[in-house]
Amino acid sequence: MGVIAIVGGQWGDEGKGRVIDLLAGKANMVVRFSGGDNAGHTVINPYGEFRLHLVPSGIFRPQLTCIIGNGVVINPAVLLEEIDNLQLHGVDTSHLVISDRAHLIMPYHILLDGLEEERRGKGALGTTRRGIGPVFADKVIRLGIRVGDLLDKDMFLSRLRAVLEFKNAILTKVYQVSPLSLEEIYEQYVSYGEQLAPFIGETSSIIHEAVAKGELVLLEGAQGALLDPDFGTYPYVTSSSPLAGAGSIGAGISPMAIVQVIGVLKAYITRVGGGPMPTELKDEVGELIREKGHEYGATTGRPRRCGWFDAVAARFSIQINGFSDLALTHLDIFDGFPSIKICTAYKFDDKVLNSFPSDSSILGKCQPICEELPGWQGPISGIRSLNGLPSEARHYLSRLEELLSCPISFVSVGPEREQMIKVRSILSR
Ligand code: IMO
Ligand code: MG
């Protein structure tokens, strides 16, 4: 069947987890390929309500293999807690495999993420403070420590000693805080290694084998296209690529293995942390979306900034990801809205921009040009077919398809597994 990537098309929190949870029913494997525990994927199913940060959202289906790929960065404390919590709720986690190549988030990464945010003061990026920027920086400058390193204690100790000497110099001399203890980190991480050992493997070959057998493999994206380090609103971005293309590298498979790319987008748009957001609503409408949509961060609890659907940003996201289908989530949040707006272009100085600017300071000065569509009364949460939706809701969807030139194949009308309208089948293609 091949590989289907399911990735975020906005600034994260689009509902990727629930789309994966649904499609996983037909899949053989789900692979996380980027990010770390900055991700927070909410899944509601018969086991309960879960906020997954590292474990793939396919974990609830015991028949499939769940992989944390080489492109993910892992905080072992968070991962072990997540595994424990799943087991506590009766979820079998024995089908989880963690790449030995994945990099480890160390205590100094978390500390440095916070110190750097403090240092930036008013210019803080609003990171999740999970150590994401520092760990990816270390990966690239070859100072990282990987999951597989935990399996050889002597090697781990000598690597940690060398890296920590350098990190402690930065902590004490640049930031003027206390150094970290080699012994404490060593003992803690050796214990993590012992607990994680049964899960560690060479995952690229496992995924390759599944692809070769013609199985259905889902790539579970984290974050969203507009947080991409290259194409997002730099520097207000994350530190690994959330794009479908990164799925190939972060899982260790050929880009030609990916046969479909599903972009998950909300019916409106949200953002957590700093950075430009042209359609942000700082009024009671934004407040209403936040309250109705429970728009508070799954990882940090921060209130999310809310705004109208931004078709300029979505078109850009489609361009850089190559979405074959869209999954539009949270449509029910608009129940009872007298009208709904869609941003179709930006106004910058006296010019009309139809494309997403590469310069964040220009984006910050863009005013949205919106069209207004009639709303519906609702509630739509009990509706299970496209034709059952109010005509205004169908009109909203078809206008989006027209503006984006991409089919909407799923529409969610509530958070539960069955509250997803399947407009077109994607698995039979
Ligand atoms: P999921 O997978 C929404 C944002 C942070 C911050 C910026 C950089 O749940 O969609 P970082 O800690 O990555 O260095 O922070 O990126 N961010 C997310 N926003 N959803 C996420 O993940 C995010 N992961 C990071 O808020 O603005
Ligand atoms: Mg999230």
Coordinates of C-alpha atoms and ligand atoms in Angstrom, one line a residue:
M1 CA 0.0 0.0 0.0
G2 CA 2.9 2.3 0.6
V3 CA 3.6 5.2 2.9
I4 CA 1.2 8.0 3.8
A5 CA 2.5 11.1 5.5
I6 CA 0.1 12.9 7.8
V7 CA 1.5 16.4 8.6
G8 CA 0.5 19.7 10.1
G9 CA -0.4 22.5 7.6
Q10 CA -0.5 25.5 9.9
W11 CA 1.4 26.4 13.2
G12 CA 0.9 23.0 14.9
D13 CA -2.0 21.6 17.0
E14 CA -4.1 20.9 13.9
G15 CA -5.3 17.5 15.1
K16 CA -2.7 15.2 13.6
G17 CA -3.0 12.7 16.4
R18 CA -6.7 12.1 15.9
V19 CA -6.3 11.6 12.1
I20 CA -3.5 9.1 12.8
D21 CA -5.6 7.4 15.5
L22 CA -8.4 6.9 12.9
L23 CA -6.3 5.8 10.0
A24 CA -4.2 3.5 12.2
G25 CA -7.2 1.1 12.1
K26 CA -6.1 0.1 8.6
A27 CA -2.3 0.5 9.0
N28 CA 0.6 -1.8 9.8
M29 CA 2.9 0.8 11.2
V30 CA 3.0 4.4 12.5
V31 CA 6.3 6.3 12.6
R32 CA 7.0 9.6 14.3
F33 CA 9.8 11.3 12.3
S34 CA 10.6 14.7 13.7
G35 CA 10.3 17.0 16.8
G36 CA 10.3 15.8 20.3
D37 CA 8.1 16.3 23.3
N38 CA 7.3 19.8 22.2
A39 CA 4.5 18.0 20.3
G40 CA 1.3 17.3 22.1
H41 CA -1.1 15.0 20.2
T42 CA -4.5 14.7 21.8
V43 CA -6.3 11.4 21.1
I44 CA -9.7 10.5 22.5
N45 CA -10.8 6.9 22.0
P46 CA -12.3 4.0 23.9
Y47 CA -9.2 3.8 26.2
G48 CA -9.7 7.4 27.3
E49 CA -8.2 10.8 26.6
F50 CA -4.5 11.0 26.0
R51 CA -1.9 13.7 25.3
L52 CA 0.9 12.0 23.5
H53 CA 4.2 13.8 23.3
L54 CA 6.5 11.1 21.9
V55 CA 4.7 7.8 21.5
P56 CA 3.0 7.6 18.1
S57 CA -0.7 8.0 18.0
G58 CA -1.1 4.5 16.6
I59 CA -0.2 2.9 20.0
F60 CA -3.8 2.1 20.7
R61 CA -4.0 -0.5 17.9
P62 CA -2.1 -3.5 19.1
Q63 CA -1.7 -5.1 15.7
L64 CA 0.6 -2.4 14.4
T65 CA 4.2 -1.5 15.0
C66 CA 4.8 2.0 16.5
I67 CA 8.2 3.6 15.8
I68 CA 9.9 6.6 17.2
G69 CA 12.2 7.3 14.3
N70 CA 15.8 8.6 14.1
G71 CA 14.6 12.1 13.4
V72 CA 12.9 12.5 16.8
V73 CA 14.7 13.9 19.9
I74 CA 13.8 12.0 23.0
N75 CA 13.6 13.1 26.6
P76 CA 13.7 9.6 28.3
A77 CA 11.9 10.8 31.4
V78 CA 9.0 12.0 29.4
L79 CA 8.9 8.9 27.2
L80 CA 9.0 6.5 30.2
E81 CA 6.2 8.4 32.0
E82 CA 4.2 8.3 28.8
I83 CA 4.7 4.5 28.5
D84 CA 3.8 4.0 32.2
N85 CA 0.6 6.0 31.8
L86 CA -0.5 4.1 28.7
Q87 CA 0.1 0.8 30.5
L88 CA -1.8 2.1 33.5
H89 CA -4.8 2.6 31.1
G90 CA -4.5 -0.9 29.7
V91 CA -2.7 0.0 26.5
D92 CA -0.2 -2.5 25.2
T93 CA 3.1 -0.8 24.5
S94 CA 5.1 -3.9 23.6
H95 CA 4.8 -3.0 19.9
L96 CA 6.8 0.2 20.3
V97 CA 10.3 0.5 18.8
I98 CA 12.7 3.4 19.4
S99 CA 15.5 4.3 17.0
D100 CA 19.0 3.8 18.4
R101 CA 19.9 6.8 16.2
A102 CA 17.5 9.3 17.9
H103 CA 19.2 12.0 19.8
L104 CA 18.7 12.4 23.6
I105 CA 17.5 15.5 25.3
M106 CA 19.8 16.0 28.2
P107 CA 19.3 18.1 31.3
Y108 CA 21.6 20.9 30.0
H109 CA 19.4 21.2 26.8
I110 CA 16.3 22.0 28.9
L111 CA 18.3 24.4 31.1
L112 CA 19.9 26.2 28.1
D113 CA 16.5 26.4 26.3
G114 CA 15.1 28.3 29.3
L115 CA 18.2 30.4 29.9
E116 CA 18.3 31.5 26.2
E117 CA 14.6 32.4 26.4
E118 CA 15.3 34.5 29.5
R119 CA 18.2 36.2 27.8
R120 CA 16.1 37.2 24.8
G121 CA 13.8 39.0 27.1
K122 CA 11.0 40.8 25.2
G123 CA 12.2 39.0 22.0
A124 CA 11.7 35.6 23.5
L125 CA 10.5 33.0 20.9
G126 CA 8.0 31.4 23.2
T127 CA 9.5 27.9 22.9
T128 CA 8.1 25.0 24.9
R129 CA 11.3 25.0 26.9
R130 CA 11.7 21.3 26.3
G131 CA 15.3 21.6 25.1
I132 CA 14.4 21.3 21.5
G133 CA 16.6 24.0 20.0
P134 CA 19.7 23.1 22.0
V135 CA 19.4 19.3 21.2
F136 CA 19.0 19.8 17.5
A137 CA 21.9 22.3 17.5
D138 CA 24.1 19.7 19.3
K139 CA 23.1 17.1 16.7
V140 CA 24.2 19.3 13.9
I141 CA 27.5 20.5 15.5
R142 CA 28.2 16.8 16.4
L143 CA 27.9 17.1 20.2
G144 CA 24.8 15.0 20.5
I145 CA 24.3 11.8 22.5
R146 CA 22.1 9.2 20.9
V147 CA 19.7 6.6 22.3
G148 CA 22.0 3.8 21.3
D149 CA 24.9 5.3 23.3
L150 CA 23.0 4.4 26.5
L151 CA 23.6 0.7 25.8
D152 CA 27.3 1.0 26.2
K153 CA 27.9 2.4 29.7
D154 CA 31.7 3.1 29.3
M155 CA 31.3 4.8 26.0
F156 CA 28.3 6.8 27.3
L157 CA 30.4 8.0 30.3
S158 CA 33.3 9.2 28.3
R159 CA 31.0 10.9 25.8
L160 CA 29.0 12.6 28.5
R161 CA 32.2 13.7 30.4
A162 CA 33.5 15.4 27.3
V163 CA 30.3 17.1 26.4
L164 CA 29.4 18.1 29.9
E165 CA 32.8 19.8 30.4
F166 CA 31.9 22.1 27.5
K167 CA 28.3 22.6 28.6
N168 CA 29.3 23.4 32.2
A169 CA 31.8 26.0 30.9
I170 CA 28.9 27.7 29.0
L171 CA 26.5 27.4 32.0
T172 CA 29.0 28.9 34.5
K173 CA 30.9 31.4 32.3
V174 CA 28.2 32.7 29.9
Y175 CA 25.0 32.3 31.9
Q176 CA 26.6 32.4 35.3
V177 CA 24.6 29.5 36.8
S178 CA 25.8 26.4 38.7
P179 CA 27.3 23.5 36.8
L180 CA 25.6 20.2 36.4
S181 CA 26.8 17.0 38.1
L182 CA 28.4 14.4 35.8
E183 CA 27.6 11.6 38.3
E184 CA 24.0 12.5 38.7
I185 CA 23.3 12.7 35.0
Y186 CA 25.2 9.5 34.3
E187 CA 23.3 7.5 36.9
Q188 CA 20.0 8.9 35.9
Y189 CA 20.5 8.2 32.2
V190 CA 22.0 4.7 32.8
S191 CA 18.8 3.9 34.6
Y192 CA 16.7 5.3 31.7
G193 CA 18.8 3.2 29.3
E194 CA 18.1 0.0 31.2
Q195 CA 14.4 0.7 31.2
L196 CA 14.3 1.7 27.5
A197 CA 16.6 -1.2 26.3
P198 CA 13.8 -3.6 25.4
F199 CA 12.4 -0.9 23.0
I200 CA 15.6 0.1 21.2
G201 CA 16.2 -1.0 17.7
E202 CA 17.5 -0.2 14.2
T203 CA 14.2 1.2 12.9
S204 CA 15.1 2.2 9.4
S205 CA 15.4 -1.5 8.4
I206 CA 12.1 -2.4 10.2
I207 CA 10.3 0.3 8.2
H208 CA 12.0 -0.6 5.0
E209 CA 10.9 -4.2 5.4
A210 CA 7.3 -3.1 5.9
V211 CA 7.4 -0.9 2.8
A212 CA 9.0 -3.8 0.8
K213 CA 6.1 -6.1 1.9
G214 CA 3.6 -3.5 0.6
E215 CA 2.3 -2.7 4.1
L216 CA 0.6 0.5 5.0
V217 CA 3.0 2.8 6.9
L218 CA 1.8 6.1 8.3
L219 CA 4.3 8.9 9.0
E220 CA 3.1 11.0 11.9
G221 CA 4.2 14.6 11.6
A222 CA 4.8 16.9 14.6
Q223 CA 4.4 20.7 14.6
G224 CA 3.2 22.3 11.3
A225 CA 4.6 23.7 8.0
L226 CA 4.7 27.3 9.3
L227 CA 7.0 26.3 12.1
D228 CA 9.6 24.8 9.6
P229 CA 13.1 26.2 10.2
D230 CA 13.5 27.0 6.5
F231 CA 9.9 27.9 5.3
G232 CA 8.3 29.0 8.6
T233 CA 8.2 32.4 10.2
Y234 CA 11.9 32.4 11.1
P235 CA 13.2 32.9 13.8
Y236 CA 9.8 32.1 15.3
V237 CA 10.0 28.4 14.3
T238 CA 10.9 25.1 15.8
S239 CA 14.2 23.3 15.1
S240 CA 13.3 20.3 13.0
S241 CA 11.4 20.2 9.8
P242 CA 7.7 19.3 10.1
L243 CA 7.3 18.9 6.3
A244 CA 6.4 15.7 4.5
G245 CA 9.8 15.7 2.9
A246 CA 11.5 15.4 6.3
G247 CA 9.5 12.2 6.8
S248 CA 11.8 10.3 4.5
I249 CA 15.0 11.4 6.4
G250 CA 13.5 11.2 9.8
A251 CA 12.3 7.6 9.2
G252 CA 15.1 6.5 7.0
I253 CA 13.2 5.6 3.9
S254 CA 13.2 6.6 0.2
P255 CA 11.2 9.8 -0.6
M256 CA 9.7 7.7 -3.4
A257 CA 8.1 5.4 -0.9
I258 CA 5.7 8.2 0.2
V259 CA 2.6 7.8 -2.0
Q260 CA 0.2 10.3 -0.4
V261 CA 0.5 13.3 1.9
I262 CA -2.4 14.4 4.0
G263 CA -2.3 17.9 5.3
V264 CA -4.2 18.5 8.6
L265 CA -5.6 22.0 9.0
K266 CA -8.0 23.5 11.4
A267 CA -11.1 25.2 10.1
Y268 CA -9.6 28.3 11.7
I269 CA -5.9 28.9 12.7
T270 CA -4.0 28.9 16.0
R271 CA -0.5 29.7 17.1
V272 CA 1.3 29.3 20.5
G273 CA 4.4 31.3 21.2
G274 CA 5.7 34.4 19.5
G275 CA 5.8 35.4 15.8
P276 CA 3.6 37.0 13.2
M277 CA 0.1 35.8 12.5
P278 CA -1.9 38.0 10.1
T279 CA -5.4 36.7 10.9
E280 CA -5.0 36.7 14.6
L281 CA -8.2 37.9 16.4
K282 CA -7.5 39.8 19.5
D283 CA -11.2 40.5 20.2
E284 CA -14.2 38.5 21.6
V285 CA -14.4 36.4 18.4
G286 CA -10.9 35.1 19.0
E287 CA -11.8 34.6 22.7
L288 CA -14.9 32.6 21.6
I289 CA -12.9 30.4 19.3
R290 CA -10.4 29.8 22.1
E291 CA -13.1 28.8 24.6
K292 CA -15.2 26.7 22.3
G293 CA -12.1 25.0 20.8
H294 CA -10.4 24.5 24.2
E295 CA -7.4 26.2 22.5
Y296 CA -4.8 25.8 25.3
G297 CA -1.5 24.1 24.7
A298 CA -1.4 20.3 25.2
T299 CA 2.3 20.6 26.2
T300 CA 2.5 23.9 28.1
G301 CA -1.1 24.8 28.8
R302 CA -0.5 28.3 27.3
P303 CA -3.6 30.0 25.7
R304 CA -3.3 29.6 21.9
R305 CA -3.7 32.7 19.7
C306 CA -6.7 32.2 17.4
G307 CA -7.7 33.6 14.1
W308 CA -9.6 33.1 10.8
F309 CA -8.5 30.5 8.3
D310 CA -5.5 31.8 6.3
A311 CA -5.8 30.6 2.8
V312 CA -2.5 32.3 1.8
A313 CA -0.6 30.4 4.4
A314 CA -2.5 27.2 3.6
R315 CA -1.6 27.5 -0.2
F316 CA 2.0 27.9 0.8
S317 CA 1.9 24.9 3.0
I318 CA 0.3 22.9 0.2
Q319 CA 3.1 24.1 -2.2
I320 CA 6.0 23.0 0.1
N321 CA 4.3 19.7 1.2
G322 CA 2.5 18.6 -1.9
F323 CA -0.7 17.7 -0.1
S324 CA -2.8 15.1 -2.0
D325 CA -5.7 15.5 0.5
L326 CA -6.7 17.7 3.4
A327 CA -8.2 16.8 6.8
L328 CA -10.1 19.8 8.1
T329 CA -10.6 19.7 11.8
H330 CA -12.7 21.6 14.4
L331 CA -15.5 22.6 12.0
D332 CA -18.0 22.3 14.8
I333 CA -16.4 25.2 16.6
F334 CA -18.2 27.6 14.2
D335 CA -21.7 26.3 15.2
G336 CA -23.8 29.4 15.9
F337 CA -21.4 31.9 14.3
P338 CA -23.4 34.4 12.3
S339 CA -20.6 34.6 9.7
I340 CA -17.2 33.2 9.1
K341 CA -14.2 34.8 7.4
I342 CA -11.5 33.4 5.2
C343 CA -8.3 35.4 4.5
T344 CA -7.7 35.2 0.8
A345 CA -4.8 37.6 0.4
Y346 CA -2.7 40.1 2.4
K347 CA -2.4 43.8 2.2
F348 CA 1.2 45.1 2.7
D349 CA 1.6 48.9 2.3
D350 CA -0.4 49.6 -0.8
K351 CA 0.2 46.2 -2.3
V352 CA -1.9 43.0 -2.4
L353 CA 0.2 39.9 -1.7
N354 CA -1.1 36.6 -2.8
S355 CA 1.8 34.6 -1.6
F356 CA 3.3 34.0 1.8
P357 CA 6.3 36.3 2.3
S358 CA 9.7 34.8 3.3
D359 CA 10.5 37.7 5.6
S360 CA 8.7 37.5 9.0
S361 CA 8.9 41.2 9.5
I362 CA 6.9 41.7 6.3
L363 CA 4.4 39.1 7.4
G364 CA 4.1 40.9 10.7
K365 CA 3.0 44.0 8.8
C366 CA 0.5 42.2 6.6
Q367 CA -3.2 42.9 7.0
P368 CA -5.6 40.1 6.1
I369 CA -8.0 40.6 3.1
C370 CA -11.0 38.5 4.0
E371 CA -14.2 37.4 2.5
E372 CA -17.2 36.7 4.7
L373 CA -19.3 33.6 4.4
P374 CA -22.7 32.9 6.1
G375 CA -22.5 30.8 9.2
W376 CA -24.9 28.0 10.4
Q377 CA -26.8 27.3 13.6
G378 CA -25.7 23.8 14.3
P379 CA -24.9 21.7 16.2
I380 CA -23.1 19.6 13.6
S381 CA -21.4 17.3 16.0
G382 CA -23.8 14.4 15.4
I383 CA -23.6 14.6 11.6
R384 CA -21.7 11.8 9.9
S385 CA -22.0 12.6 6.2
L386 CA -21.1 15.6 4.0
N387 CA -24.6 15.8 2.7
G388 CA -26.0 15.9 6.3
L389 CA -24.1 19.2 7.0
P390 CA -26.0 22.5 6.8
S391 CA -25.6 24.1 3.3
E392 CA -23.6 27.0 4.8
A393 CA -21.1 24.5 6.2
R394 CA -20.8 22.7 2.8
H395 CA -20.4 26.1 1.2
Y396 CA -17.5 27.0 3.5
L397 CA -15.8 23.7 2.7
S398 CA -16.3 24.0 -1.1
R399 CA -15.0 27.6 -1.0
L400 CA -11.9 26.4 0.8
E401 CA -11.3 23.6 -1.7
E402 CA -11.7 26.2 -4.5
L403 CA -9.2 28.6 -2.9
L404 CA -6.7 25.8 -2.1
S405 CA -7.1 23.6 -5.2
C406 CA -6.9 20.6 -2.9
P407 CA -9.6 18.1 -1.9
I408 CA -10.9 18.0 1.7
S409 CA -11.2 14.3 2.4
F410 CA -11.9 14.4 6.1
V411 CA -13.9 16.8 8.2
S412 CA -14.0 16.6 12.0
V413 CA -17.2 17.7 13.8
G414 CA -16.0 16.8 17.3
P415 CA -13.0 15.3 19.2
E416 CA -14.2 11.7 19.3
R417 CA -12.9 9.0 16.9
E418 CA -16.3 8.6 15.2
Q419 CA -16.8 12.4 14.8
M420 CA -14.8 12.4 11.6
I421 CA -16.7 12.6 8.3
K422 CA -15.0 10.7 5.6
V423 CA -15.6 12.6 2.4
R424 CA -13.5 10.5 0.1
S425 CA -11.6 7.2 0.7
I426 CA -7.9 7.7 0.7
L427 CA -6.9 4.1 1.4
S428 CA -8.4 2.5 -1.7
R429 CA -6.4 4.7 -4.1
Ligands
IMO1 P1 2.2 19.7 17.8 O1 3.0 18.5 17.2 C1 2.2 24.0 18.3 C2 6.0 26.1 18.8 C3 6.3 26.7 20.2 C4 7.2 27.9 19.8 C5 8.0 27.3 18.6 C6 9.4 26.8 19.0 O2 1.4 19.5 19.0 O3 1.5 20.3 16.6 P2 10.2 24.7 20.4 O4 9.9 24.3 21.8 O5 9.8 23.7 19.3 O6 11.6 25.2 20.2 O7 9.3 26.0 20.2 O8 7.3 26.2 18.1 N1 5.7 24.6 18.8 C7 4.4 24.1 18.7 N2 3.2 24.8 18.5 N3 2.2 22.7 18.3 C8 3.4 22.0 18.4 O9 3.4 20.7 18.2 C9 4.5 22.7 18.7 N4 5.8 22.4 18.9 C10 6.5 23.6 19.0 O10 5.1 27.1 20.8 O11 6.3 28.9 19.2
MG2 MG -0.1 20.1 20.0

